[in-house]
Amino acid sequence: MADGARIAAEARDRAYSTPLEDFHVGDPELFRTDTHWPWFERLRAEDPVHHCKASDFGPYWSVTRFDDIVAVDGDHNTFSSSAENGGIALGDSFEDPAGASFISQDSPRHEAQRKVVAPMFTSGAMAAMEPLIRSRAAAILDELPRGETFDFVDRVSVELTAQMLATLMDFPFEERRLLPRASDLLLAAPILGGGSPAGEPARQAELMATFGRLVGIFAERAAAPRNDDLISMLAHDPATNGGGDPYKFVGNLVLLIVAGSDTTRHSITGGLLALNENPEQYAKLRADPGLIGGMIPEIIRYQSPVAHMRRTAMADAQIGGKTIRKGEKVVMWYVSGNRDASAIADPDAFIIDRERPRQHVAFGFGVHRCVGQRLAEMQLRVVWEEMMKRFPFIEVMGEPRRLTSNFVKGYEYLPVRIPA
């Protein structure tokens, strides 16, 4: 039995032999090894709203079915995102509530801050930005080697999103790799299951150095006339500029770096991996590149780059027949909801011409639905259009190395080869 099949079979045996009361689906090791699937499969079937009594992150409820996730995500009055109440990740937030990003705020502060950056992500803004993204994607792809193995994550996924983030923020282009690197450092935080005590001081020191660079740029933009880049937008609006206190504005910069980097880059990588694992779908795409438009939301559903979002109950509530008590943490597992057969036909299959490809919860639901959804989808569409023009086939040459994180489901490394 090949290693991958053996590991999957062993994971399935463990998931179905472990008592439900001992389930801890937030274990980051399940995501690093890509063995979380049978655990969520069993919860959806037998205990779709499950209580984990003890974990490294404390007790929590897991919501695993599509409709229940939508119900929790759509009820922002009962279920809080605020950093003051614990935030949006399984581990309690490290953000100062006064300077938390808008994704970690409840109404009305959430809406007041979100609308500051929303104009950057309208349909019109995306149409204006597309030629630049296409030219940069083309330049990145034209530099790829032929006939030799290289890391697709570094050369394509990270580089494209680094360039895009630098453009959106008007960040010094030669320093663009600091931005995805900052995202990686944030995801290595112990509360997200990454990092280690030994490496924590170095992680924090490097992260603080990047934050210092961002704070300096923020101060420069605040002192200059308002421009149309994201940092300037934040610096010139009273809802997001923190009154000049860097601890009160850096949260939104962090959010935009992580959100602007991770959804797109891990979906680019995950899409190529899925096509290699489903060669009949890759052949279908080669025969008709016009399928790319529908393939993009299918890639995002199948990859589910944001594995979960957490809420805290502000009052007793009923979800899936279970009583959630005030103050308890509730984790919406998007990665599970996107494989729920009661809402999505044949959910474990990767189908690039799926009839309803946008039937997924990968971007969230309700007032917290991802503000950058259009940008993520447009970047993915453009990069795949440009790839198919140049490379009918990109072959995956080995196993990916996945992130150790229960929050972002992604990749550190993927060896590939473009036939000479």
Tab-separated table of C-alpha atoms in Angstrom:
chain	number	residue	atom	x	y	z
A	1	MET	CA	0.000	0.000	0.000
A	2	ALA	CA	1.365	3.427	-0.950
A	3	ASP	CA	2.274	5.669	1.985
A	4	GLY	CA	-0.587	8.103	1.321
A	5	ALA	CA	-3.206	5.332	1.187
A	6	ARG	CA	-1.754	3.674	4.290
A	7	ILE	CA	-1.803	6.939	6.262
A	8	ALA	CA	-5.397	7.628	5.173
A	9	ALA	CA	-6.498	4.113	6.156
A	10	GLU	CA	-4.824	4.394	9.559
A	11	ALA	CA	-6.434	7.801	10.138
A	12	ARG	CA	-9.829	6.378	9.283
A	13	ASP	CA	-9.339	3.476	11.691
A	14	ARG	CA	-8.379	5.897	14.474
A	15	ALA	CA	-11.304	8.218	13.773
A	16	TYR	CA	-13.850	5.405	13.873
A	17	SER	CA	-12.346	3.623	16.886
A	18	THR	CA	-11.948	6.734	19.070
A	19	PRO	CA	-14.906	7.429	21.381
A	20	LEU	CA	-16.759	10.586	20.346
A	21	GLU	CA	-16.228	12.106	23.788
A	22	ASP	CA	-12.457	11.993	23.120
A	23	PHE	CA	-12.605	13.791	19.761
A	24	HIS	CA	-10.396	16.899	19.366
A	25	VAL	CA	-10.676	17.844	15.699
A	26	GLY	CA	-8.759	21.078	16.372
A	27	ASP	CA	-5.501	19.158	16.767
A	28	PRO	CA	-3.148	20.923	14.292
A	29	GLU	CA	-1.395	17.629	13.568
A	30	LEU	CA	-4.524	16.383	11.805
A	31	PHE	CA	-4.157	19.240	9.323
A	32	ARG	CA	-0.396	18.938	8.881
A	33	THR	CA	-0.842	15.261	7.969
A	34	ASP	CA	-4.065	15.818	5.974
A	35	THR	CA	-5.795	13.182	8.121
A	36	HIS	CA	-8.662	15.308	9.448
A	37	TRP	CA	-11.202	14.151	6.851
A	38	PRO	CA	-12.554	10.955	8.541
A	39	TRP	CA	-12.859	12.715	11.898
A	40	PHE	CA	-15.152	15.354	10.407
A	41	GLU	CA	-16.974	12.737	8.344
A	42	ARG	CA	-17.868	10.876	11.519
A	43	LEU	CA	-18.932	14.019	13.365
A	44	ARG	CA	-21.228	15.092	10.503
A	45	ALA	CA	-22.871	11.657	10.599
A	46	GLU	CA	-23.032	10.966	14.334
A	47	ASP	CA	-22.549	14.181	16.339
A	48	PRO	CA	-22.659	17.234	14.057
A	49	VAL	CA	-22.609	19.711	16.958
A	50	HIS	CA	-19.925	18.190	19.151
A	51	HIS	CA	-18.524	19.288	22.500
A	52	CYS	CA	-14.806	18.802	23.141
A	53	LYS	CA	-14.457	18.947	26.909
A	54	ALA	CA	-10.693	19.459	27.053
A	55	SER	CA	-7.921	20.420	24.637
A	56	ASP	CA	-4.813	22.588	24.455
A	57	PHE	CA	-7.230	25.370	23.464
A	58	GLY	CA	-9.759	24.702	26.202
A	59	PRO	CA	-13.274	23.277	25.753
A	60	TYR	CA	-15.163	24.113	22.553
A	61	TRP	CA	-18.137	23.193	20.403
A	62	SER	CA	-17.572	21.992	16.827
A	63	VAL	CA	-20.225	22.851	14.234
A	64	THR	CA	-19.620	20.605	11.227
A	65	ARG	CA	-22.660	20.674	8.937
A	66	PHE	CA	-23.297	23.279	6.245
A	67	ASP	CA	-26.701	24.537	7.450
A	68	ASP	CA	-25.619	24.802	11.091
A	69	ILE	CA	-22.505	26.756	10.064
A	70	VAL	CA	-24.663	29.188	8.089
A	71	ALA	CA	-26.981	29.555	11.095
A	72	VAL	CA	-24.125	30.435	13.465
A	73	ASP	CA	-22.269	32.649	10.985
A	74	GLY	CA	-25.457	34.523	10.132
A	75	ASP	CA	-26.399	35.255	13.751
A	76	HIS	CA	-23.821	37.866	14.722
A	77	ASN	CA	-25.957	39.102	17.597
A	78	THR	CA	-25.882	35.785	19.457
A	79	PHE	CA	-22.399	34.695	18.387
A	80	SER	CA	-19.626	37.233	18.916
A	81	SER	CA	-16.432	37.640	16.906
A	82	SER	CA	-14.963	40.261	19.218
A	83	ALA	CA	-11.418	39.910	20.478
A	84	GLU	CA	-12.799	41.020	23.821
A	85	ASN	CA	-14.787	37.760	23.906
A	86	GLY	CA	-11.978	35.552	22.589
A	87	GLY	CA	-11.805	36.391	18.894
A	88	ILE	CA	-12.131	34.295	15.750
A	89	ALA	CA	-9.653	31.426	16.268
A	90	LEU	CA	-9.923	28.271	18.340
A	91	GLY	CA	-7.226	29.598	20.652
A	92	ASP	CA	-8.162	32.776	22.509
A	93	SER	CA	-7.190	36.006	20.768
A	94	PHE	CA	-3.890	37.711	21.546
A	95	GLU	CA	-5.238	41.000	20.105
A	96	ASP	CA	-5.826	44.009	22.303
A	97	PRO	CA	-9.577	44.582	21.855
A	98	ALA	CA	-8.926	48.307	21.384
A	99	GLY	CA	-6.776	47.621	18.323
A	100	ALA	CA	-8.323	44.435	16.994
A	101	SER	CA	-8.999	44.055	13.280
A	102	PHE	CA	-12.551	44.487	12.026
A	103	ILE	CA	-12.963	40.731	11.598
A	104	SER	CA	-12.498	40.527	15.382
A	105	GLN	CA	-15.088	43.204	16.108
A	106	ASP	CA	-18.842	43.120	16.564
A	107	SER	CA	-21.357	45.699	15.340
A	108	PRO	CA	-21.226	48.630	15.008
A	109	ARG	CA	-17.397	48.843	15.050
A	110	HIS	CA	-17.109	45.991	12.558
A	111	GLU	CA	-19.184	47.728	9.887
A	112	ALA	CA	-17.569	51.125	10.490
A	113	GLN	CA	-14.077	49.712	9.920
A	114	ARG	CA	-14.952	47.284	7.127
A	115	LYS	CA	-16.493	50.001	4.964
A	116	VAL	CA	-13.174	51.907	4.999
A	117	VAL	CA	-11.461	49.266	2.851
A	118	ALA	CA	-14.524	47.927	0.997
A	119	PRO	CA	-14.136	50.346	-1.980
A	120	MET	CA	-10.842	48.602	-2.844
A	121	PHE	CA	-12.738	45.370	-3.530
A	122	THR	CA	-15.699	46.436	-5.662
A	123	SER	CA	-16.337	44.933	-9.097
A	124	GLY	CA	-15.156	48.152	-10.728
A	125	ALA	CA	-11.939	48.219	-8.721
A	126	MET	CA	-11.260	44.585	-9.618
A	127	ALA	CA	-11.798	45.262	-13.327
A	128	ALA	CA	-9.334	48.150	-13.162
A	129	MET	CA	-6.778	46.002	-11.342
A	130	GLU	CA	-7.020	42.914	-13.551
A	131	PRO	CA	-4.588	44.017	-16.318
A	132	LEU	CA	-1.843	44.600	-13.748
A	133	ILE	CA	-2.443	41.229	-12.087
A	134	ARG	CA	-2.429	39.535	-15.479
A	135	SER	CA	0.838	41.143	-16.537
A	136	ARG	CA	2.506	40.198	-13.261
A	137	ALA	CA	1.178	36.652	-13.380
A	138	ALA	CA	2.469	36.330	-16.938
A	139	ALA	CA	5.931	37.586	-15.930
A	140	ILE	CA	6.115	35.127	-13.021
A	141	LEU	CA	5.072	32.195	-15.198
A	142	ASP	CA	7.431	33.111	-18.046
A	143	GLU	CA	10.382	32.813	-15.658
A	144	LEU	CA	9.583	29.272	-14.543
A	145	PRO	CA	12.095	26.572	-15.512
A	146	ARG	CA	11.221	23.745	-17.889
A	147	GLY	CA	12.201	20.148	-17.398
A	148	GLU	CA	13.371	20.533	-13.787
A	149	THR	CA	11.714	20.280	-10.398
A	150	PHE	CA	10.981	23.482	-8.477
A	151	ASP	CA	8.822	24.630	-5.564
A	152	PHE	CA	5.480	25.815	-6.913
A	153	VAL	CA	4.539	27.427	-3.582
A	154	ASP	CA	7.563	29.721	-3.558
A	155	ARG	CA	7.880	30.477	-7.271
A	156	VAL	CA	4.189	30.985	-8.087
A	157	SER	CA	1.734	31.058	-5.169
A	158	VAL	CA	3.761	33.152	-2.714
A	159	GLU	CA	5.315	35.414	-5.335
A	160	LEU	CA	2.012	36.306	-6.997
A	161	THR	CA	0.279	37.129	-3.716
A	162	ALA	CA	3.327	39.043	-2.423
A	163	GLN	CA	3.236	41.235	-5.519
A	164	MET	CA	-0.505	41.763	-5.181
A	165	LEU	CA	-0.293	42.711	-1.493
A	166	ALA	CA	2.541	45.135	-2.191
A	167	THR	CA	0.411	46.754	-4.905
A	168	LEU	CA	-2.723	47.035	-2.754
A	169	MET	CA	-0.747	48.577	0.105
A	170	ASP	CA	1.722	50.522	-2.027
A	171	PHE	CA	4.352	48.708	0.028
A	172	PRO	CA	7.979	48.910	-1.209
A	173	PHE	CA	8.028	46.350	-4.008
A	174	GLU	CA	11.555	45.130	-3.271
A	175	GLU	CA	10.434	44.247	0.267
A	176	ARG	CA	7.252	42.474	-0.821
A	177	ARG	CA	8.268	39.070	0.586
A	178	LEU	CA	8.068	40.539	4.093
A	179	LEU	CA	4.277	40.472	3.771
A	180	PRO	CA	3.633	36.741	3.191
A	181	ARG	CA	6.470	36.025	5.616
A	182	ALA	CA	4.596	38.027	8.269
A	183	SER	CA	1.505	35.931	7.562
A	184	ASP	CA	3.524	32.730	8.044
A	185	LEU	CA	4.884	34.026	11.348
A	186	LEU	CA	1.415	34.926	12.570
A	187	LEU	CA	0.091	31.466	11.718
A	188	ALA	CA	2.990	29.900	13.627
A	189	ALA	CA	1.591	31.379	16.850
A	190	PRO	CA	0.971	28.755	19.566
A	191	ILE	CA	-2.733	29.684	19.760
A	192	LEU	CA	-3.058	28.466	16.146
A	193	GLY	CA	-1.166	25.275	16.875
A	194	GLY	CA	2.077	26.307	15.189
A	195	GLY	CA	5.554	27.107	16.399
A	196	SER	CA	7.252	25.816	19.506
A	197	PRO	CA	8.296	27.341	22.830
A	198	ALA	CA	11.940	27.229	21.757
A	199	GLY	CA	11.278	29.212	18.584
A	200	GLU	CA	8.768	31.645	20.036
A	201	PRO	CA	11.151	34.509	20.966
A	202	ALA	CA	12.693	34.515	17.479
A	203	ARG	CA	9.240	34.396	15.853
A	204	GLN	CA	8.024	37.349	17.867
A	205	ALA	CA	11.206	39.363	17.254
A	206	GLU	CA	10.972	38.917	13.478
A	207	LEU	CA	7.285	39.734	13.508
A	208	MET	CA	7.822	42.894	15.551
A	209	ALA	CA	10.472	44.053	13.083
A	210	THR	CA	7.979	43.765	10.214
A	211	PHE	CA	5.278	45.500	12.256
A	212	GLY	CA	7.739	48.290	12.917
A	213	ARG	CA	8.217	48.705	9.190
A	214	LEU	CA	4.445	48.832	8.644
A	215	VAL	CA	3.935	51.321	11.483
A	216	GLY	CA	6.532	53.617	9.905
A	217	ILE	CA	4.800	53.493	6.533
A	218	PHE	CA	1.431	54.051	8.212
A	219	ALA	CA	2.777	57.200	9.897
A	220	GLU	CA	4.143	58.479	6.569
A	221	ARG	CA	0.763	57.931	4.849
A	222	ALA	CA	-1.102	59.613	7.702
A	223	ALA	CA	1.076	62.719	7.290
A	224	ALA	CA	0.644	62.810	3.495
A	225	PRO	CA	-2.514	63.497	1.443
A	226	ARG	CA	-4.893	60.551	1.214
A	227	ASN	CA	-4.177	58.098	-1.583
A	228	ASP	CA	-6.020	55.035	-2.904
A	229	ASP	CA	-3.830	52.359	-1.337
A	230	LEU	CA	-5.043	50.317	1.640
A	231	ILE	CA	-2.607	51.753	4.174
A	232	SER	CA	-3.532	55.317	3.224
A	233	MET	CA	-7.232	54.485	3.420
A	234	LEU	CA	-6.795	53.123	6.939
A	235	ALA	CA	-4.546	55.995	8.010
A	236	HIS	CA	-6.985	58.702	6.953
A	237	ASP	CA	-10.237	57.337	8.383
A	238	PRO	CA	-11.064	57.978	12.064
A	239	ALA	CA	-12.635	54.516	12.316
A	240	THR	CA	-9.322	52.788	11.550
A	241	ASN	CA	-6.423	55.174	12.243
A	242	GLY	CA	-6.359	54.522	15.982
A	243	GLY	CA	-5.959	58.171	16.779
A	244	GLY	CA	-2.250	57.829	16.048
A	245	ASP	CA	-1.755	54.869	18.420
A	246	PRO	CA	-0.055	52.059	16.445
A	247	TYR	CA	-1.505	49.399	18.740
A	248	LYS	CA	-4.967	50.501	17.659
A	249	PHE	CA	-4.459	50.311	13.901
A	250	VAL	CA	-2.011	47.476	13.343
A	251	GLY	CA	-4.766	44.850	13.732
A	252	ASN	CA	-6.379	45.737	10.417
A	253	LEU	CA	-3.016	45.694	8.655
A	254	VAL	CA	-2.416	42.204	10.031
A	255	LEU	CA	-5.852	41.078	8.865
A	256	LEU	CA	-5.291	42.378	5.330
A	257	ILE	CA	-1.882	40.718	5.124
A	258	VAL	CA	-3.177	37.317	6.224
A	259	ALA	CA	-6.445	37.477	4.283
A	260	GLY	CA	-4.764	38.926	1.210
A	261	SER	CA	-2.088	36.261	1.220
A	262	ASP	CA	-3.456	32.993	2.421
A	263	THR	CA	-6.790	32.399	0.695
A	264	THR	CA	-5.290	32.990	-2.726
A	265	ARG	CA	-1.898	31.388	-2.396
A	266	HIS	CA	-3.111	28.172	-0.789
A	267	SER	CA	-5.946	27.866	-3.290
A	268	ILE	CA	-3.497	28.301	-6.195
A	269	THR	CA	-1.402	25.456	-4.817
A	270	GLY	CA	-4.406	23.366	-3.788
A	271	GLY	CA	-5.934	23.704	-7.241
A	272	LEU	CA	-2.845	22.353	-8.991
A	273	LEU	CA	-2.625	19.483	-6.512
A	274	ALA	CA	-6.327	18.640	-6.977
A	275	LEU	CA	-5.956	18.575	-10.771
A	276	ASN	CA	-2.991	16.217	-10.499
A	277	GLU	CA	-4.923	13.972	-8.137
A	278	ASN	CA	-7.888	13.996	-10.523
A	279	PRO	CA	-6.307	13.590	-13.987
A	280	GLU	CA	-9.673	13.235	-15.729
A	281	GLN	CA	-10.530	16.765	-14.537
A	282	TYR	CA	-7.157	18.081	-15.742
A	283	ALA	CA	-7.824	16.506	-19.148
A	284	LYS	CA	-11.266	18.135	-19.188
A	285	LEU	CA	-9.660	21.512	-18.468
A	286	ARG	CA	-7.090	21.083	-21.235
A	287	ALA	CA	-9.880	20.235	-23.657
A	288	ASP	CA	-11.876	23.310	-22.645
A	289	PRO	CA	-10.004	26.109	-20.804
A	290	GLY	CA	-13.299	28.002	-20.811
A	291	LEU	CA	-14.191	25.933	-17.730
A	292	ILE	CA	-11.781	27.987	-15.616
A	293	GLY	CA	-14.491	30.411	-14.475
A	294	GLY	CA	-16.501	27.662	-12.798
A	295	MET	CA	-13.410	25.806	-11.647
A	296	ILE	CA	-12.268	28.667	-9.391
A	297	PRO	CA	-15.068	28.441	-6.772
A	298	GLU	CA	-14.740	24.653	-6.903
A	299	ILE	CA	-11.023	24.954	-6.066
A	300	ILE	CA	-11.848	27.260	-3.149
A	301	ARG	CA	-14.547	24.891	-1.840
A	302	TYR	CA	-12.350	21.826	-2.228
A	303	GLN	CA	-9.321	23.468	-0.622
A	304	SER	CA	-11.209	25.428	2.088
A	305	PRO	CA	-8.139	27.560	2.853
A	306	VAL	CA	-9.670	28.938	6.059
A	307	ALA	CA	-10.352	25.774	8.042
A	308	HIS	CA	-12.450	27.386	10.748
A	309	MET	CA	-13.799	30.506	12.353
A	310	ARG	CA	-14.692	30.709	16.022
A	311	ARG	CA	-17.468	32.598	17.783
A	312	THR	CA	-18.411	33.034	21.446
A	313	ALA	CA	-22.025	32.632	22.544
A	314	MET	CA	-23.412	35.813	24.097
A	315	ALA	CA	-26.594	34.027	25.241
A	316	ASP	CA	-27.812	30.454	25.503
A	317	ALA	CA	-28.646	29.120	22.050
A	318	GLN	CA	-29.854	25.971	20.304
A	319	ILE	CA	-27.802	24.632	17.389
A	320	GLY	CA	-28.472	21.236	15.844
A	321	GLY	CA	-30.472	20.131	18.862
A	322	LYS	CA	-27.675	21.012	21.307
A	323	THR	CA	-27.778	23.771	23.919
A	324	ILE	CA	-24.827	26.155	23.705
A	325	ARG	CA	-24.394	28.088	26.943
A	326	LYS	CA	-23.508	31.753	27.205
A	327	GLY	CA	-19.738	32.231	27.178
A	328	GLU	CA	-18.912	28.955	25.414
A	329	LYS	CA	-16.765	28.956	22.281
A	330	VAL	CA	-18.297	27.704	19.039
A	331	VAL	CA	-16.065	26.677	16.127
A	332	MET	CA	-17.510	26.650	12.616
A	333	TRP	CA	-15.494	24.134	10.629
A	334	TYR	CA	-15.747	25.442	7.060
A	335	VAL	CA	-13.519	22.592	5.941
A	336	SER	CA	-16.236	20.184	7.112
A	337	GLY	CA	-19.257	22.159	5.910
A	338	ASN	CA	-17.773	22.175	2.418
A	339	ARG	CA	-17.856	18.363	2.421
A	340	ASP	CA	-21.417	18.034	3.720
A	341	ALA	CA	-23.410	15.736	1.427
A	342	SER	CA	-26.709	17.103	2.759
A	343	ALA	CA	-25.917	20.467	1.126
A	344	ILE	CA	-23.436	19.689	-1.671
A	345	ALA	CA	-23.782	16.873	-4.191
A	346	ASP	CA	-20.855	14.410	-4.220
A	347	PRO	CA	-18.832	16.747	-1.955
A	348	ASP	CA	-15.638	14.689	-1.785
A	349	ALA	CA	-15.250	14.808	-5.569
A	350	PHE	CA	-13.313	17.575	-7.328
A	351	ILE	CA	-15.519	18.527	-10.309
A	352	ILE	CA	-14.406	21.550	-12.328
A	353	ASP	CA	-17.761	21.896	-14.113
A	354	ARG	CA	-19.912	21.389	-11.029
A	355	GLU	CA	-23.494	22.652	-11.478
A	356	ARG	CA	-23.520	24.875	-8.364
A	357	PRO	CA	-19.865	25.653	-7.647
A	358	ARG	CA	-20.644	28.602	-5.375
A	359	GLN	CA	-22.560	26.438	-2.909
A	360	HIS	CA	-19.861	26.595	-0.239
A	361	VAL	CA	-18.969	28.401	2.994
A	362	ALA	CA	-15.251	28.950	2.363
A	363	PHE	CA	-15.688	32.754	2.461
A	364	GLY	CA	-17.969	32.711	5.488
A	365	PHE	CA	-21.529	33.945	5.623
A	366	GLY	CA	-23.377	37.021	6.829
A	367	VAL	CA	-21.804	40.328	7.855
A	368	HIS	CA	-18.353	38.749	8.170
A	369	ARG	CA	-18.303	37.275	4.660
A	370	CYS	CA	-14.811	37.840	3.222
A	371	VAL	CA	-14.496	41.391	1.892
A	372	GLY	CA	-11.746	40.279	-0.514
A	373	GLN	CA	-13.721	37.464	-2.140
A	374	ARG	CA	-13.756	39.110	-5.571
A	375	LEU	CA	-10.025	39.752	-5.458
A	376	ALA	CA	-9.232	36.158	-4.490
A	377	GLU	CA	-11.411	34.738	-7.251
A	378	MET	CA	-10.074	37.166	-9.844
A	379	GLN	CA	-6.430	36.391	-8.993
A	380	LEU	CA	-7.084	32.664	-9.193
A	381	ARG	CA	-8.920	32.997	-12.510
A	382	VAL	CA	-6.188	35.121	-14.058
A	383	VAL	CA	-3.321	32.897	-12.932
A	384	TRP	CA	-5.073	29.795	-14.268
A	385	GLU	CA	-5.895	31.476	-17.567
A	386	GLU	CA	-2.245	32.440	-17.969
A	387	MET	CA	-1.006	29.006	-16.882
A	388	MET	CA	-3.213	27.184	-19.383
A	389	LYS	CA	-1.963	29.452	-22.191
A	390	ARG	CA	1.600	28.359	-21.452
A	391	PHE	CA	1.558	24.963	-19.782
A	392	PRO	CA	-0.987	22.316	-20.759
A	393	PHE	CA	0.334	20.273	-17.858
A	394	ILE	CA	2.294	20.924	-14.665
A	395	GLU	CA	3.220	17.677	-12.943
A	396	VAL	CA	3.343	17.314	-9.159
A	397	MET	CA	6.557	15.432	-8.373
A	398	GLY	CA	6.103	14.561	-4.719
A	399	GLU	CA	4.076	15.009	-1.572
A	400	PRO	CA	3.283	18.553	-0.420
A	401	ARG	CA	4.451	19.846	2.940
A	402	ARG	CA	1.426	21.270	4.714
A	403	LEU	CA	1.095	24.001	7.315
A	404	THR	CA	0.883	23.029	10.966
A	405	SER	CA	-2.238	25.068	11.633
A	406	ASN	CA	-5.861	24.362	12.438
A	407	PHE	CA	-6.832	27.832	11.191
A	408	VAL	CA	-5.389	28.148	7.693
A	409	LYS	CA	-5.313	24.954	5.636
A	410	GLY	CA	-2.393	25.398	3.316
A	411	TYR	CA	1.006	24.447	1.978
A	412	GLU	CA	4.644	25.264	2.666
A	413	TYR	CA	6.097	23.357	-0.285
A	414	LEU	CA	4.966	21.531	-3.445
A	415	PRO	CA	7.563	20.086	-5.876
A	416	VAL	CA	6.447	20.297	-9.514
A	417	ARG	CA	7.913	19.989	-13.023
A	418	ILE	CA	6.878	21.560	-16.306
A	419	PRO	CA	7.695	19.152	-19.159
A	420	ALA	CA	10.544	20.445	-21.292
